[in-house]
Amino acid sequence: MTDERLHKVLTNGLLIPIPPGELRLEIYRANIIHIKYTPDISLPQRKSLIVIREPSPTRWGLKRVDSRLVIRTDKVEVHVDPDTKAISFYSSSGELVLKEGRRKVRAIEVAGERAFQVEQELIISSDEGLYGLGQHPGIFNYKGHTITLIQRNWDVAVPFLVSSKGYGILWDNYSMTRVSSFRDDEGEKLTWWSEVADAIDYYFIYGPRLDDVIASYRWLTGEAPLLPKWAYGYWQSKERYASQDEIVEVVKRFRERRIPIDVIVQDWKYWGRHGWNAFKFDERHYPDPAKMLADLHSLNVHLLVSIWPIFDPQTDVFKEMSKRGYICPGTLCYDPFNEGARALYWEYIKKAFFSIGVDGWWLDATEPETGAGWSSFYTPFHDTKTAMGPGARYLNAYSLMTTRAVYEGQRKDSNKRVVILTRSAFAGQQRYAAITWSGDICHDWGVLREQIPAGLNFCLSGLPYWTMDIGGFFSGNPESESYKEIFIRWFQWGALCPIFRVHGTTYAKEPWRFGKEVEEVLVRYIHLRYRLLPYIYSVAWKVTSEGYTMMRALIMDFNYDPKVINIDDQYMFGPFIMVSPVTLPKATHRRVYLPKTFGGWYDFWTGEKFEGGQDIEAPAPLDRIPLHVKAGAIIPMGPYLQYVDEKPADPIELRIYRGADGCFEIYEDNGEDYSYEKGSYAIIPIKWNEKEQKLVIGKRQGGFKGMLEERTFFIVWVREGHGVGIEPAKPDVVVHYNGRPVVVKYPR
């Protein structure tokens, strides 16, 4: 069956000589096929920075069909054309999913190294949508678009694309890359081009559920660790708190006004006279940083501090990095592609900040903003040299490597969960506990609207934690009526994003800055966030344990409904809550599409029920963002809190939305460390049976130190006017739960 002159069967796939190169097909899992065409096998074989897995033992077979070589697994078939060596991907049922077109390679030299520019053409179907690729504001479905993957302040380059047809392409390359979707005389095409490569190197991942595609991507590139519970609370930030006294007094004011908060952020320039990013606080304004941390912690608030990849040449850090050869030539930024540089970077952070109790790390400007000249906001990393090779080859991977430095450093020294905020991201970065915010955006209505598809595509790129500067970095005046309106709308949306964070320059944006009436609206949404924490934290566990996505474009859950393929301003927050941000001024309603789903939808604010598969005009007065809950939903809501650990989430109000079967698992752990990795957590499974009108709170699974052994559930069957909005509802049934199963029948 095999002809060694034409191909060689490997343990996990196939090698086809194409002198002077070769084509490899490697089976990583039944639904993951690695394709690598090396034009010249004499080039070095470099270890991937993105993919951290080796192929998993998988049952597969090889046969010939009409002279084609066919690899078959339980999930896919892969066909190799005998003449062109082009590859076609089929589902296990025989449906054509994706097909290669032409390959193009051009020999080049980069900084004295031999390399290639490469291009892979793919033939796609006319009716599919294309998503992911990082963050590119204002664009959702990339069909008919060309996207250049290069890191910039507002753009995030992630070479992972998913299709509504149920597959993903992970392009393993770090250089400038261009992805183009277009139609020519031969049909619909998708091309991937990269500036510097040794090979055409990509992974085909089949779902067909997009959740399965993204979970498989996470399996390949690293799971997303669980953030500490406090990271899912409210974050207050500005550019910038200028002293130790100011930052502590702001937190005290939150506590005095009874406004919930868990995180405050110290932005740049706290180093003052010590020089840019000196890893020191200027004592004139921060006389006792350790006391500042103690004061903040006594107020039950956590601090993130801004850290940059660049240094003033006069700082001790720069001098030491430079002496060891850890500065990228022609720049002021350190080289995270060097293992020693990564270790030293963390050692400086640990000594200056971690040792006094700083809780998390704002790694700003990780594109990187190289600092070749202080007047230049974007300076090229392209032409420098890293420890691994030319900057052009590793152009887009800086953020991945510098988050690695901090994550691995803290994990080595502590069991405290890592929190990292970055302005850039790359494939695989989720494994380093990274949150990305969308950059230094403006505050107008158009930008607000463009941010929604930006966030949705970022999360479709396999990176689960995204946020933005609520109200825009370049802020309006909180005393302006027009800015008050856009800030309210932005804030309402932000409360229902993976991370809830306010930031901006020029004007402070704490809730009380906007006047009493606006403050009341803002505080209501902070309360909504905290009441939803049992739901949010349980969904976060699904992110870690299942490769799930918290902020979900509608195409993820309703891809059977053709109307959702281009809906870019609505999304699911977890499995049950649909969010429809308001992005126009003076709105009293907004059009909302309710996707087709069994049992229909409920208005979160009123309990009114609607059939799916229709557009509605949803009420949207200034104090309300349209929220709709899918029938079959089970939503746990906790008590009012001032911070996430103020008291146990007890009682929990369980809102049940009848009309379809449903299930949900409430997840709990200590919220602080990595003991969950060793099984120290508890899950309470809950199911609603629509036919029998029966709710089952199942046997508790697992446990952890400090767990609430007995708790109370307030069962609320949602109906019009009952179990709606933010305020607690009068329970229909009260259940005392001690870990053993409880069955509750709906009173007919």
Short mmCIF file of C-alpha atoms in Angstrom, two decimals, residues 199-645:
data_model
loop_
_atom_site.label_atom_id
_atom_site.label_comp_id
_atom_site.label_asym_id
_atom_site.label_seq_id
_atom_site.Cartn_x
_atom_site.Cartn_y
_atom_site.Cartn_z
CA ALA A 199 7.73 26.69 6.13
CA ILE A 200 4.01 26.94 5.46
CA ASP A 201 2.92 25.78 8.88
CA TYR A 202 -0.69 25.59 10.08
CA TYR A 203 -3.17 23.48 12.04
CA PHE A 204 -6.61 22.57 10.73
CA ILE A 205 -9.03 22.16 13.67
CA TYR A 206 -12.51 20.76 13.17
CA GLY A 207 -15.44 21.14 15.57
CA PRO A 208 -17.95 21.32 14.13
CA ARG A 209 -19.11 23.32 17.20
CA LEU A 210 -17.05 26.49 17.54
CA ASP A 211 -16.71 25.71 21.24
CA ASP A 212 -14.94 22.49 20.24
CA VAL A 213 -12.69 24.36 17.82
CA ILE A 214 -11.64 26.88 20.49
CA ALA A 215 -11.25 24.19 23.16
CA SER A 216 -8.97 22.29 20.77
CA TYR A 217 -6.98 25.46 20.09
CA ARG A 218 -6.53 25.84 23.87
CA TRP A 219 -5.46 22.21 24.12
CA LEU A 220 -2.77 22.92 21.53
CA THR A 221 -1.59 26.26 22.88
CA GLY A 222 -2.35 26.12 26.61
CA GLU A 223 -5.39 26.33 28.85
CA ALA A 224 -6.42 29.65 30.40
CA PRO A 225 -5.77 29.59 34.16
CA LEU A 226 -8.50 30.72 36.53
CA LEU A 227 -8.02 34.33 37.61
CA PRO A 228 -8.43 35.20 41.30
CA LYS A 229 -12.04 35.86 42.17
CA TRP A 230 -11.39 39.53 42.83
CA ALA A 231 -10.38 40.04 39.18
CA TYR A 232 -14.03 39.49 38.17
CA GLY A 233 -15.14 42.43 40.35
CA TYR A 234 -15.02 46.15 39.56
CA TRP A 235 -11.72 47.84 38.52
CA GLN A 236 -11.15 51.60 38.89
CA SER A 237 -8.26 53.22 37.06
CA LYS A 238 -7.18 56.54 35.60
CA GLU A 239 -4.18 58.17 33.97
CA ARG A 240 -3.10 58.64 36.68
CA TYR A 241 -3.26 58.51 40.49
CA ALA A 242 -0.26 60.70 41.33
CA SER A 243 0.49 59.88 44.95
CA GLN A 244 0.19 57.34 47.71
CA ASP A 245 -2.32 59.52 49.54
CA GLU A 246 -4.51 60.02 46.48
CA ILE A 247 -4.88 56.35 45.60
CA VAL A 248 -5.71 55.37 49.20
CA GLU A 249 -8.16 58.27 49.62
CA VAL A 250 -10.01 57.30 46.41
CA VAL A 251 -10.52 53.78 47.74
CA LYS A 252 -11.67 55.14 51.10
CA ARG A 253 -14.25 57.23 49.29
CA PHE A 254 -15.58 54.15 47.52
CA ARG A 255 -16.01 52.48 50.89
CA GLU A 256 -17.61 55.56 52.47
CA ARG A 257 -20.12 55.83 49.62
CA ARG A 258 -20.86 52.08 49.74
CA ILE A 259 -19.78 51.56 46.11
CA PRO A 260 -18.38 48.06 45.47
CA ILE A 261 -14.79 47.84 44.24
CA ASP A 262 -12.07 45.16 44.17
CA VAL A 263 -9.24 46.60 42.08
CA ILE A 264 -7.48 49.94 41.77
CA VAL A 265 -4.68 50.54 39.28
CA GLN A 266 -1.53 52.60 39.53
CA ASP A 267 -0.69 53.90 36.06
CA TRP A 268 2.71 55.07 34.86
CA LYS A 269 5.14 57.80 36.05
CA TYR A 270 5.01 56.78 39.69
CA TRP A 271 8.77 56.33 39.22
CA GLY A 272 9.22 60.11 38.94
CA ARG A 273 12.83 61.25 39.34
CA HIS A 274 14.15 57.68 39.16
CA GLY A 275 13.54 57.53 35.41
CA TRP A 276 11.19 55.75 33.07
CA ASN A 277 10.14 52.32 34.38
CA ALA A 278 12.88 52.28 37.03
CA PHE A 279 10.99 49.72 39.13
CA LYS A 280 10.90 52.25 41.97
CA PHE A 281 8.32 54.57 43.49
CA ASP A 282 9.36 58.22 43.74
CA GLU A 283 9.57 58.75 47.51
CA ARG A 284 8.40 62.37 47.21
CA HIS A 285 4.91 61.14 46.31
CA TYR A 286 5.03 57.55 47.56
CA PRO A 287 6.95 57.79 50.84
CA ASP A 288 6.04 54.28 52.02
CA PRO A 289 4.79 51.96 49.23
CA ALA A 290 4.57 48.97 51.61
CA LYS A 291 2.22 50.94 53.85
CA MET A 292 0.19 51.96 50.78
CA LEU A 293 -0.31 48.27 49.97
CA ALA A 294 -1.18 47.49 53.58
CA ASP A 295 -3.73 50.32 53.63
CA LEU A 296 -5.33 49.16 50.38
CA HIS A 297 -5.47 45.56 51.55
CA SER A 298 -7.04 46.65 54.85
CA LEU A 299 -9.76 48.21 52.70
CA ASN A 300 -10.10 44.89 50.82
CA VAL A 301 -8.88 46.30 47.52
CA HIS A 302 -6.15 44.89 45.26
CA LEU A 303 -3.54 46.92 43.39
CA LEU A 304 -2.21 46.48 39.86
CA VAL A 305 0.84 48.51 38.89
CA SER A 306 1.87 49.63 35.39
CA ILE A 307 5.12 48.09 34.14
CA TRP A 308 6.68 48.70 30.74
CA PRO A 309 9.10 46.74 28.54
CA ILE A 310 11.28 49.84 28.01
CA PHE A 311 13.62 51.69 30.35
CA ASP A 312 15.31 55.04 30.65
CA PRO A 313 19.00 54.46 29.83
CA GLN A 314 19.96 56.08 33.16
CA THR A 315 18.05 53.53 35.26
CA ASP A 316 19.84 50.75 37.08
CA VAL A 317 17.54 48.26 35.34
CA PHE A 318 18.58 49.37 31.87
CA LYS A 319 22.26 49.40 32.79
CA GLU A 320 22.09 45.86 34.17
CA MET A 321 20.02 44.56 31.23
CA SER A 322 22.37 46.23 28.77
CA LYS A 323 25.50 44.86 30.48
CA ARG A 324 24.11 41.33 30.12
CA GLY A 325 23.11 41.82 26.48
CA TYR A 326 19.40 41.76 27.29
CA ILE A 327 18.37 44.94 25.42
CA CYS A 328 17.17 44.60 21.82
CA PRO A 329 19.62 46.55 19.59
CA GLY A 330 18.40 49.97 18.49
CA THR A 331 15.64 50.03 21.12
CA LEU A 332 15.17 50.64 24.81
CA CYS A 333 13.18 47.45 25.38
CA TYR A 334 14.40 44.28 26.98
CA ASP A 335 14.51 41.00 25.05
CA PRO A 336 11.92 38.52 26.39
CA PHE A 337 13.05 36.01 23.76
CA ASN A 338 16.09 35.55 26.00
CA GLU A 339 15.48 33.21 28.93
CA GLY A 340 17.92 35.07 31.16
CA ALA A 341 16.29 38.41 30.35
CA ARG A 342 12.87 37.02 31.25
CA ALA A 343 14.19 35.77 34.59
CA LEU A 344 15.89 39.08 35.40
CA TYR A 345 12.78 41.07 34.42
CA TRP A 346 10.73 39.07 36.94
CA GLU A 347 13.42 39.38 39.64
CA TYR A 348 13.22 43.18 39.40
CA ILE A 349 9.41 43.03 39.57
CA LYS A 350 9.50 40.67 42.53
CA LYS A 351 11.96 42.78 44.51
CA ALA A 352 10.27 46.12 43.81
CA PHE A 353 6.59 45.18 43.87
CA PHE A 354 5.67 41.59 44.61
CA SER A 355 7.63 41.59 47.85
CA ILE A 356 5.50 44.46 49.24
CA GLY A 357 2.19 42.91 48.19
CA VAL A 358 1.34 44.25 44.72
CA ASP A 359 -1.39 41.94 43.43
CA GLY A 360 -1.17 42.12 39.65
CA TRP A 361 0.68 43.46 36.66
CA TRP A 362 -0.34 45.95 34.01
CA LEU A 363 2.16 45.16 31.27
CA ASP A 364 1.63 48.24 29.14
CA ALA A 365 2.72 48.73 25.53
CA THR A 366 3.54 45.07 24.85
CA GLU A 367 3.32 45.52 21.03
CA PRO A 368 6.09 46.53 21.94
CA GLU A 369 6.28 50.30 21.99
CA THR A 370 10.02 50.15 21.70
CA GLY A 371 11.04 53.60 22.89
CA ALA A 372 13.62 54.22 20.18
CA GLY A 373 12.63 57.86 20.48
CA TRP A 374 10.37 59.33 23.12
CA SER A 375 8.45 61.41 20.56
CA SER A 376 7.53 58.37 18.48
CA PHE A 377 4.44 56.52 19.67
CA TYR A 378 4.94 53.59 17.30
CA THR A 379 8.53 52.58 16.74
CA PRO A 380 9.68 49.55 14.78
CA PHE A 381 10.58 46.27 16.42
CA HIS A 382 10.83 44.85 12.93
CA ASP A 383 14.50 45.71 12.33
CA THR A 384 16.00 44.75 15.67
CA LYS A 385 17.58 41.46 16.69
CA THR A 386 16.28 39.14 19.43
CA ALA A 387 18.02 36.25 21.12
CA MET A 388 16.04 33.92 18.86
CA GLY A 389 16.61 35.80 15.62
CA PRO A 390 15.57 38.86 13.59
CA GLY A 391 12.79 41.08 14.87
CA ALA A 392 11.06 40.65 11.52
CA ARG A 393 10.73 36.91 12.17
CA TYR A 394 9.37 37.38 15.73
CA LEU A 395 7.53 40.65 15.15
CA ASN A 396 4.15 39.72 16.65
CA ALA A 397 5.23 37.49 19.56
CA TYR A 398 6.68 40.06 21.97
CA SER A 399 3.57 40.21 24.14
CA LEU A 400 3.45 36.41 24.37
CA MET A 401 7.02 36.24 25.61
CA THR A 402 6.89 39.09 28.12
CA THR A 403 3.69 37.75 29.70
CA ARG A 404 5.50 34.42 29.90
CA ALA A 405 8.30 36.09 31.88
CA VAL A 406 5.91 37.39 34.52
CA TYR A 407 3.59 34.38 34.70
CA GLU A 408 6.36 31.81 34.96
CA GLY A 409 8.25 33.99 37.43
CA GLN A 410 5.33 34.38 39.79
CA ARG A 411 4.30 30.72 39.49
CA LYS A 412 7.86 29.74 40.43
CA ASP A 413 7.85 31.91 43.55
CA SER A 414 4.24 31.83 44.73
CA ASN A 415 0.96 29.94 44.73
CA LYS A 416 -0.94 33.23 44.43
CA ARG A 417 -2.92 33.44 41.18
CA VAL A 418 -1.39 35.61 38.47
CA VAL A 419 -3.22 38.58 36.94
CA ILE A 420 -1.72 40.32 33.90
CA LEU A 421 -3.27 43.15 31.88
CA THR A 422 -1.75 43.85 28.45
CA ARG A 423 -2.29 46.14 25.47
CA SER A 424 -1.38 43.42 23.02
CA ALA A 425 -1.74 39.67 22.68
CA PHE A 426 -0.76 36.72 20.55
CA ALA A 427 -1.79 33.11 20.04
CA GLY A 428 -1.15 31.10 23.19
CA GLN A 429 -1.06 34.11 25.50
CA GLN A 430 -4.14 32.87 27.37
CA ARG A 431 -1.92 30.31 29.13
CA TYR A 432 -0.17 33.15 30.97
CA ALA A 433 -3.25 34.50 32.80
CA ALA A 434 -3.40 37.49 30.47
CA ILE A 435 -6.26 39.94 30.07
CA THR A 436 -6.06 42.29 27.08
CA TRP A 437 -7.62 45.70 26.89
CA SER A 438 -8.38 47.28 23.55
CA GLY A 439 -5.93 50.18 23.63
CA ASP A 440 -6.03 53.95 23.96
CA ILE A 441 -9.38 54.58 22.30
CA CYS A 442 -11.43 57.76 21.95
CA HIS A 443 -14.81 58.34 23.58
CA ASP A 444 -17.20 58.91 20.68
CA TRP A 445 -20.25 56.83 19.72
CA GLY A 446 -18.56 55.40 16.64
CA VAL A 447 -15.69 54.01 18.68
CA LEU A 448 -18.12 52.53 21.20
CA ARG A 449 -19.91 50.73 18.37
CA GLU A 450 -16.65 49.45 16.84
CA GLN A 451 -15.45 48.05 20.14
CA ILE A 452 -18.17 45.38 20.25
CA PRO A 453 -17.03 43.37 17.19
CA ALA A 454 -13.43 44.01 18.29
CA GLY A 455 -14.12 42.23 21.58
CA LEU A 456 -16.15 39.45 19.98
CA ASN A 457 -13.43 38.60 17.47
CA PHE A 458 -10.77 38.73 20.17
CA CYS A 459 -12.66 36.10 22.15
CA LEU A 460 -13.29 34.06 18.98
CA SER A 461 -9.49 34.01 18.66
CA GLY A 462 -9.35 31.67 21.66
CA LEU A 463 -8.32 34.38 24.16
CA PRO A 464 -11.05 34.55 26.80
CA TYR A 465 -10.32 37.70 28.81
CA TRP A 466 -10.93 41.05 27.12
CA THR A 467 -11.80 44.51 28.36
CA MET A 468 -11.61 48.14 27.26
CA ASP A 469 -11.28 51.63 28.71
CA ILE A 470 -14.91 52.25 29.65
CA GLY A 471 -15.77 55.73 28.40
CA GLY A 472 -12.67 55.81 26.19
CA PHE A 473 -9.06 56.50 27.19
CA PHE A 474 -9.31 60.00 25.74
CA SER A 475 -12.14 60.94 28.05
CA GLY A 476 -14.85 63.51 27.93
CA ASN A 477 -15.74 65.84 30.79
CA PRO A 478 -17.95 64.11 33.42
CA GLU A 479 -19.81 67.40 33.86
CA SER A 480 -20.87 67.37 30.19
CA GLU A 481 -24.39 66.06 29.60
CA SER A 482 -23.40 64.44 26.31
CA TYR A 483 -20.46 62.63 27.91
CA LYS A 484 -22.61 61.49 30.82
CA GLU A 485 -24.89 59.75 28.34
CA ILE A 486 -22.19 57.89 26.43
CA PHE A 487 -20.43 56.97 29.67
CA ILE A 488 -23.61 55.40 31.08
CA ARG A 489 -24.10 53.35 27.91
CA TRP A 490 -20.45 52.25 27.90
CA PHE A 491 -20.53 51.43 31.60
CA GLN A 492 -23.69 49.30 31.25
CA TRP A 493 -21.97 47.26 28.56
CA GLY A 494 -18.71 47.05 30.53
CA ALA A 495 -20.51 45.52 33.50
CA LEU A 496 -21.29 42.54 31.24
CA CYS A 497 -17.83 42.01 29.75
CA PRO A 498 -15.33 39.41 30.98
CA ILE A 499 -13.45 42.10 32.94
CA PHE A 500 -15.22 45.25 34.23
CA ARG A 501 -12.75 48.15 34.12
CA VAL A 502 -12.87 51.95 33.90
CA HIS A 503 -9.83 53.91 32.71
CA GLY A 504 -9.05 57.18 30.97
CA THR A 505 -6.94 60.30 30.81
CA THR A 506 -7.52 64.00 31.51
CA TYR A 507 -10.64 63.50 33.67
CA ALA A 508 -11.16 61.20 36.63
CA LYS A 509 -14.10 58.83 36.13
CA GLU A 510 -15.05 57.52 39.55
CA PRO A 511 -18.85 57.21 39.75
CA TRP A 512 -19.39 60.29 41.92
CA ARG A 513 -17.69 62.56 39.37
CA PHE A 514 -20.83 62.45 37.18
CA GLY A 515 -23.36 63.82 39.66
CA LYS A 516 -25.89 62.10 41.89
CA GLU A 517 -28.35 60.87 39.23
CA VAL A 518 -25.69 59.32 37.02
CA GLU A 519 -23.87 57.87 40.02
CA GLU A 520 -27.04 56.03 41.03
CA VAL A 521 -27.28 54.42 37.58
CA LEU A 522 -23.61 53.44 37.57
CA VAL A 523 -23.76 51.96 41.05
CA ARG A 524 -26.80 49.87 40.05
CA TYR A 525 -24.73 48.21 37.34
CA ILE A 526 -21.83 47.60 39.71
CA HIS A 527 -24.38 45.90 41.99
CA LEU A 528 -25.62 43.85 39.02
CA ARG A 529 -22.05 42.70 38.37
CA TYR A 530 -21.57 41.62 41.97
CA ARG A 531 -24.96 39.91 42.22
CA LEU A 532 -24.01 37.91 39.10
CA LEU A 533 -20.65 36.79 40.52
CA PRO A 534 -21.80 33.19 41.25
CA TYR A 535 -22.76 32.96 37.57
CA ILE A 536 -19.64 34.76 36.29
CA TYR A 537 -17.18 32.81 38.43
CA SER A 538 -18.82 29.52 37.48
CA VAL A 539 -18.54 30.45 33.80
CA ALA A 540 -14.88 31.36 34.40
CA TRP A 541 -14.38 27.79 35.65
CA LYS A 542 -15.83 26.53 32.36
CA VAL A 543 -13.26 28.74 30.58
CA THR A 544 -10.47 27.00 32.50
CA SER A 545 -11.81 23.46 32.66
CA GLU A 546 -13.58 23.14 29.28
CA GLY A 547 -11.90 25.71 27.02
CA TYR A 548 -15.16 27.69 27.10
CA THR A 549 -15.69 31.29 25.98
CA MET A 550 -17.42 33.79 28.27
CA MET A 551 -18.10 36.59 25.75
CA ARG A 552 -19.80 34.72 22.92
CA ALA A 553 -20.64 36.03 19.46
CA LEU A 554 -24.08 34.70 18.52
CA ILE A 555 -22.51 32.53 15.81
CA MET A 556 -21.15 30.33 18.62
CA ASP A 557 -24.52 29.26 20.01
CA PHE A 558 -26.89 29.80 17.08
CA ASN A 559 -24.92 28.96 13.94
CA TYR A 560 -27.97 27.05 12.68
CA ASP A 561 -29.73 30.44 12.39
CA PRO A 562 -28.43 32.15 9.21
CA LYS A 563 -29.41 35.59 10.51
CA VAL A 564 -26.68 35.64 13.15
CA ILE A 565 -23.73 35.29 10.76
CA ASN A 566 -23.20 39.07 10.62
CA ILE A 567 -24.70 40.21 13.94
CA ASP A 568 -21.80 42.01 15.58
CA ASP A 569 -23.48 44.12 18.28
CA GLN A 570 -25.15 41.43 20.39
CA TYR A 571 -23.56 38.51 22.22
CA MET A 572 -24.11 35.89 24.87
CA PHE A 573 -22.52 36.50 28.26
CA GLY A 574 -22.04 32.93 29.36
CA PRO A 575 -24.62 30.36 28.26
CA PHE A 576 -27.81 32.23 29.12
CA ILE A 577 -27.68 36.06 29.05
CA MET A 578 -27.82 37.94 25.74
CA VAL A 579 -26.39 41.46 25.88
CA SER A 580 -27.36 44.15 23.36
CA PRO A 581 -25.38 47.35 24.04
CA VAL A 582 -26.92 50.71 23.14
CA THR A 583 -24.61 52.65 20.82
CA LEU A 584 -26.70 55.62 19.70
CA PRO A 585 -27.44 58.83 21.60
CA LYS A 586 -30.93 59.71 22.86
CA ALA A 587 -32.10 56.14 22.34
CA THR A 588 -35.28 54.93 24.02
CA HIS A 589 -35.32 51.53 22.24
CA ARG A 590 -32.94 49.43 20.20
CA ARG A 591 -33.58 46.71 17.68
CA VAL A 592 -32.66 43.29 19.03
CA TYR A 593 -32.66 40.02 17.13
CA LEU A 594 -33.79 37.06 19.23
CA PRO A 595 -32.21 33.97 17.64
CA LYS A 596 -34.21 30.83 17.05
CA THR A 597 -34.11 28.72 20.19
CA PHE A 598 -36.40 26.21 21.82
CA GLY A 599 -38.61 27.86 24.42
CA GLY A 600 -37.92 31.48 23.47
CA TRP A 601 -36.51 34.38 25.45
CA TYR A 602 -37.28 36.43 28.56
CA ASP A 603 -36.70 40.15 29.07
CA PHE A 604 -34.35 40.27 32.08
CA TRP A 605 -35.90 43.52 33.31
CA THR A 606 -39.61 42.70 32.99
CA GLY A 607 -39.97 38.93 32.63
CA GLU A 608 -41.92 39.37 29.38
CA LYS A 609 -41.53 36.31 27.15
CA PHE A 610 -40.83 36.28 23.40
CA GLU A 611 -40.54 33.66 20.69
CA GLY A 612 -37.16 33.29 19.02
CA GLY A 613 -36.42 33.98 15.36
CA GLN A 614 -37.66 37.57 15.34
CA ASP A 615 -36.56 41.19 15.66
CA ILE A 616 -38.03 43.22 18.47
CA GLU A 617 -37.82 46.84 19.55
CA ALA A 618 -36.42 46.41 23.05
CA PRO A 619 -37.01 49.23 25.56
CA ALA A 620 -33.72 51.01 26.29
CA PRO A 621 -34.26 54.04 28.53
CA LEU A 622 -31.02 55.58 29.74
CA ASP A 623 -30.86 53.40 32.84
CA ARG A 624 -31.37 50.11 30.96
CA ILE A 625 -29.29 47.98 28.61
CA PRO A 626 -31.40 45.37 26.79
CA LEU A 627 -30.74 41.95 28.32
CA HIS A 628 -32.57 38.78 27.31
CA VAL A 629 -32.35 35.39 28.96
CA LYS A 630 -32.73 32.11 27.10
CA ALA A 631 -35.49 29.72 28.19
CA GLY A 632 -34.01 26.87 30.20
CA ALA A 633 -31.61 29.24 31.95
CA ILE A 634 -30.59 28.72 35.56
CA ILE A 635 -28.94 31.88 36.84
CA PRO A 636 -27.48 31.99 40.37
CA MET A 637 -27.41 35.48 41.89
CA GLY A 638 -25.59 36.26 45.10
CA PRO A 639 -26.13 38.87 47.81
CA TYR A 640 -25.16 42.53 47.56
CA LEU A 641 -21.43 42.88 48.21
CA GLN A 642 -18.86 45.63 48.66
CA TYR A 643 -16.07 43.31 47.47
CA VAL A 644 -16.05 39.72 46.27
CA ASP A 645 -15.03 38.11 49.57
#
